[in-house]
Amino acid sequence: MIDVLLGLQENEPEYYTDDIIRGMMQVLLSAGSDTSAGTMEWALSLLLNNPEALVKAKAEIAKNIGQAKLIEESDLSKLPYLHGIINETLRIHPTAPLLAPHESSEECTVGGFDVPQGTMLLVNMFAIQNDANFWAEPTKFKPERFQGLERKKEGYMLLPFGAGRRGCPGEGLAMRMVGLALGTLVQCFEWERVGEEMVDMKEGSGLTMAKAEPLLAKCRPCPTMVKLLSQS
């Protein structure tokens, strides 16, 4: 990506300045890497605290993918429960709890409120996705709630990537990256908590919502996957 931007800089140096390129790379790293890694950490933490969901995910992968090959991107459409796990993780612990700031380009009325031109708006997506008025048992981890809705948007109740023309352009890539990585971890390894106590789910601080305490877990290769892993 840096090579491409430097190539563009040769033709349009007035636009593709060093500051612009540095800014783009910072956005790509923070929005495209940190968020996906954080989502996988939250998802695995939730699965360790809800082992019955981990068993269901592993069974779905065994049934639809088998144990003769690793999950591939083209297999993700066969794993609706895994997709539900990711959506439920993004609902309960969105890595970006506040959507990117928006500003009204002209005076308007929204929900009976007069909004002057130039008003800055921050959408509290975390509050919407954990609101008991919209979600049954919002604090409970229930991937099943998304079964049958794989191809439907949850209106404006599920907004981990925003919505409309200002929605995150990396949504498709992120869902595939997280699905492929998380699915592979579930397929290839047996996971356990390090002790009897539940994984700490307190949120930390920062631009993206990381865990206050990094996940520490035990894993070992699944006996049925050892041969395949040794060949990878």
Tab-separated table of C-alpha atoms in Angstrom:
chain	number	residue	atom	x	y	z
A	1	MET	CA	0.000	0.000	0.000
A	2	ILE	CA	2.837	2.406	0.840
A	3	ASP	CA	4.444	1.559	-2.517
A	4	VAL	CA	1.198	2.433	-4.331
A	5	LEU	CA	0.857	5.731	-2.446
A	6	LEU	CA	4.477	6.660	-3.161
A	7	GLY	CA	3.838	5.922	-6.835
A	8	LEU	CA	0.827	8.258	-6.773
A	9	GLN	CA	2.982	10.859	-5.050
A	10	GLU	CA	5.234	11.022	-8.113
A	11	ASN	CA	2.293	12.097	-10.296
A	12	GLU	CA	0.377	14.200	-7.759
A	13	PRO	CA	2.931	15.449	-5.214
A	14	GLU	CA	0.711	18.369	-4.184
A	15	TYR	CA	-1.963	15.946	-2.908
A	16	TYR	CA	-0.063	12.802	-1.896
A	17	THR	CA	2.242	14.568	0.550
A	18	ASP	CA	4.225	12.665	3.186
A	19	ASP	CA	1.715	13.857	5.829
A	20	ILE	CA	-1.235	12.530	3.786
A	21	ILE	CA	0.463	9.165	3.277
A	22	ARG	CA	1.338	8.866	6.975
A	23	GLY	CA	-2.245	9.713	7.875
A	24	MET	CA	-3.653	7.100	5.491
A	25	MET	CA	-1.368	4.414	6.873
A	26	GLN	CA	-2.306	5.309	10.449
A	27	VAL	CA	-6.001	4.991	9.573
A	28	LEU	CA	-5.446	1.647	7.825
A	29	LEU	CA	-3.526	0.240	10.789
A	30	SER	CA	-5.903	1.495	13.486
A	31	ALA	CA	-9.175	0.914	11.639
A	32	GLY	CA	-8.199	-2.192	9.695
A	33	SER	CA	-5.911	-4.154	12.011
A	34	ASP	CA	-6.488	-3.142	15.626
A	35	THR	CA	-10.277	-3.396	15.323
A	36	SER	CA	-10.196	-6.887	13.766
A	37	ALA	CA	-7.691	-8.181	16.315
A	38	GLY	CA	-9.774	-6.705	19.136
A	39	THR	CA	-12.969	-8.290	17.795
A	40	MET	CA	-11.321	-11.729	17.690
A	41	GLU	CA	-10.081	-11.304	21.264
A	42	TRP	CA	-13.562	-10.356	22.478
A	43	ALA	CA	-15.126	-13.240	20.507
A	44	LEU	CA	-12.766	-15.865	21.912
A	45	SER	CA	-13.276	-14.458	25.424
A	46	LEU	CA	-17.048	-14.766	25.028
A	47	LEU	CA	-16.699	-18.323	23.717
A	48	LEU	CA	-14.531	-19.326	26.682
A	49	ASN	CA	-17.155	-17.939	29.053
A	50	ASN	CA	-19.903	-19.688	27.062
A	51	PRO	CA	-18.389	-23.097	26.209
A	52	GLU	CA	-21.676	-24.425	24.840
A	53	ALA	CA	-21.394	-21.882	22.008
A	54	LEU	CA	-17.820	-22.999	21.341
A	55	VAL	CA	-19.031	-26.620	21.074
A	56	LYS	CA	-21.757	-25.578	18.596
A	57	ALA	CA	-19.277	-23.624	16.469
A	58	LYS	CA	-16.848	-26.550	16.356
A	59	ALA	CA	-19.663	-28.961	15.452
A	60	GLU	CA	-20.865	-26.681	12.641
A	61	ILE	CA	-17.348	-26.516	11.184
A	62	ALA	CA	-16.867	-30.292	11.465
A	63	LYS	CA	-20.191	-30.920	9.724
A	64	ASN	CA	-19.873	-28.408	6.885
A	65	ILE	CA	-16.109	-28.232	6.324
A	66	GLY	CA	-14.796	-31.517	7.710
A	67	GLN	CA	-11.327	-32.228	9.030
A	68	ALA	CA	-9.500	-32.893	5.759
A	69	LYS	CA	-8.823	-29.226	5.008
A	70	LEU	CA	-8.591	-25.838	6.691
A	71	ILE	CA	-11.405	-23.320	6.410
A	72	GLU	CA	-11.199	-21.167	3.302
A	73	GLU	CA	-12.881	-17.850	2.559
A	74	SER	CA	-15.351	-19.574	0.242
A	75	ASP	CA	-16.512	-21.763	3.166
A	76	LEU	CA	-17.729	-18.879	5.327
A	77	SER	CA	-21.192	-18.854	3.741
A	78	LYS	CA	-21.672	-22.418	5.066
A	79	LEU	CA	-21.121	-21.321	8.683
A	80	PRO	CA	-24.115	-19.216	9.803
A	81	TYR	CA	-23.542	-19.941	13.499
A	82	LEU	CA	-19.962	-18.663	13.278
A	83	HIS	CA	-21.325	-15.553	11.585
A	84	GLY	CA	-23.807	-15.208	14.464
A	85	ILE	CA	-20.940	-15.392	16.972
A	86	ILE	CA	-19.156	-12.531	15.210
A	87	ASN	CA	-22.320	-10.401	14.998
A	88	GLU	CA	-23.139	-11.019	18.660
A	89	THR	CA	-19.587	-10.078	19.614
A	90	LEU	CA	-19.834	-6.852	17.597
A	91	ARG	CA	-23.179	-6.139	19.263
A	92	ILE	CA	-22.071	-6.600	22.882
A	93	HIS	CA	-18.464	-5.405	22.591
A	94	PRO	CA	-18.103	-3.199	19.498
A	95	THR	CA	-14.479	-2.186	19.031
A	96	ALA	CA	-15.639	1.308	18.022
A	97	PRO	CA	-18.478	2.084	20.495
A	98	LEU	CA	-18.965	5.609	19.106
A	99	LEU	CA	-19.442	6.009	15.367
A	100	ALA	CA	-17.255	8.468	13.486
A	101	PRO	CA	-18.413	12.069	14.046
A	102	HIS	CA	-21.019	13.392	11.630
A	103	GLU	CA	-21.957	17.023	10.928
A	104	SER	CA	-25.267	18.311	9.576
A	105	SER	CA	-24.704	20.097	6.265
A	106	GLU	CA	-27.928	22.071	6.684
A	107	GLU	CA	-30.609	22.751	9.281
A	108	CYS	CA	-32.950	19.799	9.746
A	109	THR	CA	-35.380	18.105	12.148
A	110	VAL	CA	-34.637	14.623	13.479
A	111	GLY	CA	-37.040	12.836	15.812
A	112	GLY	CA	-38.750	16.122	16.649
A	113	PHE	CA	-35.487	17.883	17.511
A	114	ASP	CA	-34.303	20.925	15.565
A	115	VAL	CA	-30.711	20.404	14.476
A	116	PRO	CA	-28.845	23.582	13.402
A	117	GLN	CA	-26.480	23.521	10.448
A	118	GLY	CA	-22.944	22.518	11.434
A	119	THR	CA	-24.014	20.465	14.466
A	120	MET	CA	-21.540	17.727	15.368
A	121	LEU	CA	-23.165	14.357	16.106
A	122	LEU	CA	-21.673	11.342	17.861
A	123	VAL	CA	-23.844	8.205	17.687
A	124	ASN	CA	-23.576	6.047	20.823
A	125	MET	CA	-23.730	2.758	18.978
A	126	PHE	CA	-22.815	0.783	22.118
A	127	ALA	CA	-25.942	2.045	23.900
A	128	ILE	CA	-28.205	1.211	20.944
A	129	GLN	CA	-26.845	-2.324	20.611
A	130	ASN	CA	-27.247	-3.026	24.327
A	131	ASP	CA	-30.678	-1.436	24.751
A	132	ALA	CA	-33.295	-3.755	26.274
A	133	ASN	CA	-35.983	-1.952	24.252
A	134	PHE	CA	-34.508	-3.397	21.070
A	135	TRP	CA	-32.791	-6.592	22.180
A	136	ALA	CA	-34.121	-9.428	24.353
A	137	GLU	CA	-31.669	-10.128	27.194
A	138	PRO	CA	-29.088	-7.703	25.777
A	139	THR	CA	-26.327	-8.650	28.224
A	140	LYS	CA	-26.602	-12.348	27.350
A	141	PHE	CA	-24.375	-13.865	24.669
A	142	LYS	CA	-26.826	-15.442	22.195
A	143	PRO	CA	-25.415	-16.011	18.683
A	144	GLU	CA	-28.683	-17.772	17.863
A	145	ARG	CA	-30.480	-14.432	17.737
A	146	PHE	CA	-28.906	-13.828	14.318
A	147	GLN	CA	-29.784	-17.210	12.814
A	148	GLY	CA	-31.892	-16.751	9.697
A	149	LEU	CA	-30.854	-13.101	9.451
A	150	GLU	CA	-27.514	-13.609	7.721
A	151	ARG	CA	-28.547	-11.620	4.676
A	152	LYS	CA	-30.700	-9.052	6.497
A	153	LYS	CA	-29.674	-5.832	8.152
A	154	GLU	CA	-31.006	-5.311	11.659
A	155	GLY	CA	-32.349	-1.889	10.704
A	156	TYR	CA	-30.543	0.676	12.814
A	157	MET	CA	-30.220	-1.569	15.866
A	158	LEU	CA	-26.942	-3.235	14.802
A	159	LEU	CA	-24.421	-0.651	13.647
A	160	PRO	CA	-20.864	-1.907	14.206
A	161	PHE	CA	-19.822	-0.469	10.837
A	162	GLY	CA	-22.187	2.475	10.708
A	163	ALA	CA	-24.759	2.721	7.920
A	164	GLY	CA	-25.494	4.395	4.627
A	165	ARG	CA	-22.949	6.116	2.428
A	166	ARG	CA	-20.839	6.985	5.479
A	167	GLY	CA	-20.638	3.354	6.602
A	168	CYS	CA	-17.248	1.709	7.004
A	169	PRO	CA	-15.941	0.686	3.553
A	170	GLY	CA	-13.980	-2.163	5.146
A	171	GLU	CA	-17.028	-4.052	6.455
A	172	GLY	CA	-16.839	-6.880	3.913
A	173	LEU	CA	-13.093	-7.334	4.371
A	174	ALA	CA	-13.362	-7.228	8.173
A	175	MET	CA	-16.121	-9.846	8.333
A	176	ARG	CA	-14.117	-12.184	6.091
A	177	MET	CA	-10.854	-11.644	7.962
A	178	VAL	CA	-12.405	-12.187	11.391
A	179	GLY	CA	-14.507	-15.119	10.171
A	180	LEU	CA	-11.546	-16.873	8.569
A	181	ALA	CA	-9.189	-16.305	11.519
A	182	LEU	CA	-11.704	-17.116	14.270
A	183	GLY	CA	-13.052	-20.112	12.360
A	184	THR	CA	-9.537	-21.493	11.931
A	185	LEU	CA	-8.793	-21.096	15.653
A	186	VAL	CA	-11.998	-22.953	16.532
A	187	GLN	CA	-11.418	-25.648	13.913
A	188	CYS	CA	-7.810	-26.415	14.765
A	189	PHE	CA	-7.528	-26.002	18.532
A	190	GLU	CA	-9.192	-26.998	21.779
A	191	TRP	CA	-9.582	-23.946	24.018
A	192	GLU	CA	-9.886	-23.642	27.803
A	193	ARG	CA	-9.817	-20.914	30.406
A	194	VAL	CA	-6.608	-20.801	32.444
A	195	GLY	CA	-8.577	-21.409	35.649
A	196	GLU	CA	-12.056	-21.937	37.042
A	197	GLU	CA	-12.830	-18.204	37.102
A	198	MET	CA	-14.548	-16.582	34.136
A	199	VAL	CA	-12.575	-14.486	31.665
A	200	ASP	CA	-12.550	-10.830	32.772
A	201	MET	CA	-14.801	-8.899	30.370
A	202	LYS	CA	-14.188	-5.343	31.568
A	203	GLU	CA	-13.583	-2.809	28.814
A	204	GLY	CA	-10.411	-0.759	28.629
A	205	SER	CA	-9.895	2.746	27.277
A	206	GLY	CA	-8.617	4.034	23.974
A	207	LEU	CA	-9.758	4.945	20.471
A	208	THR	CA	-10.933	1.356	19.969
A	209	MET	CA	-12.519	-0.587	22.840
A	210	ALA	CA	-9.925	-3.141	23.900
A	211	LYS	CA	-10.213	-5.467	26.876
A	212	ALA	CA	-8.970	-4.013	30.159
A	213	GLU	CA	-7.138	-7.292	30.775
A	214	PRO	CA	-5.666	-9.032	27.693
A	215	LEU	CA	-7.028	-12.505	27.083
A	216	LEU	CA	-4.968	-15.360	28.509
A	217	ALA	CA	-6.151	-18.846	27.537
A	218	LYS	CA	-4.933	-22.413	27.127
A	219	CYS	CA	-5.062	-24.219	23.806
A	220	ARG	CA	-3.809	-27.412	22.198
A	221	PRO	CA	-4.178	-28.779	18.673
A	222	CYS	CA	-7.243	-30.920	18.085
A	223	PRO	CA	-6.099	-34.556	17.696
A	224	THR	CA	-7.961	-34.799	14.394
A	225	MET	CA	-6.155	-31.735	13.028
A	226	VAL	CA	-2.571	-32.478	14.089
A	227	LYS	CA	-1.570	-34.117	10.809
A	228	LEU	CA	-3.088	-31.309	8.733
A	229	LEU	CA	-1.471	-28.634	10.902
A	230	SER	CA	1.943	-30.280	10.592
A	231	GLN	CA	1.643	-30.025	6.809
A	232	SER	CA	0.634	-26.340	6.815
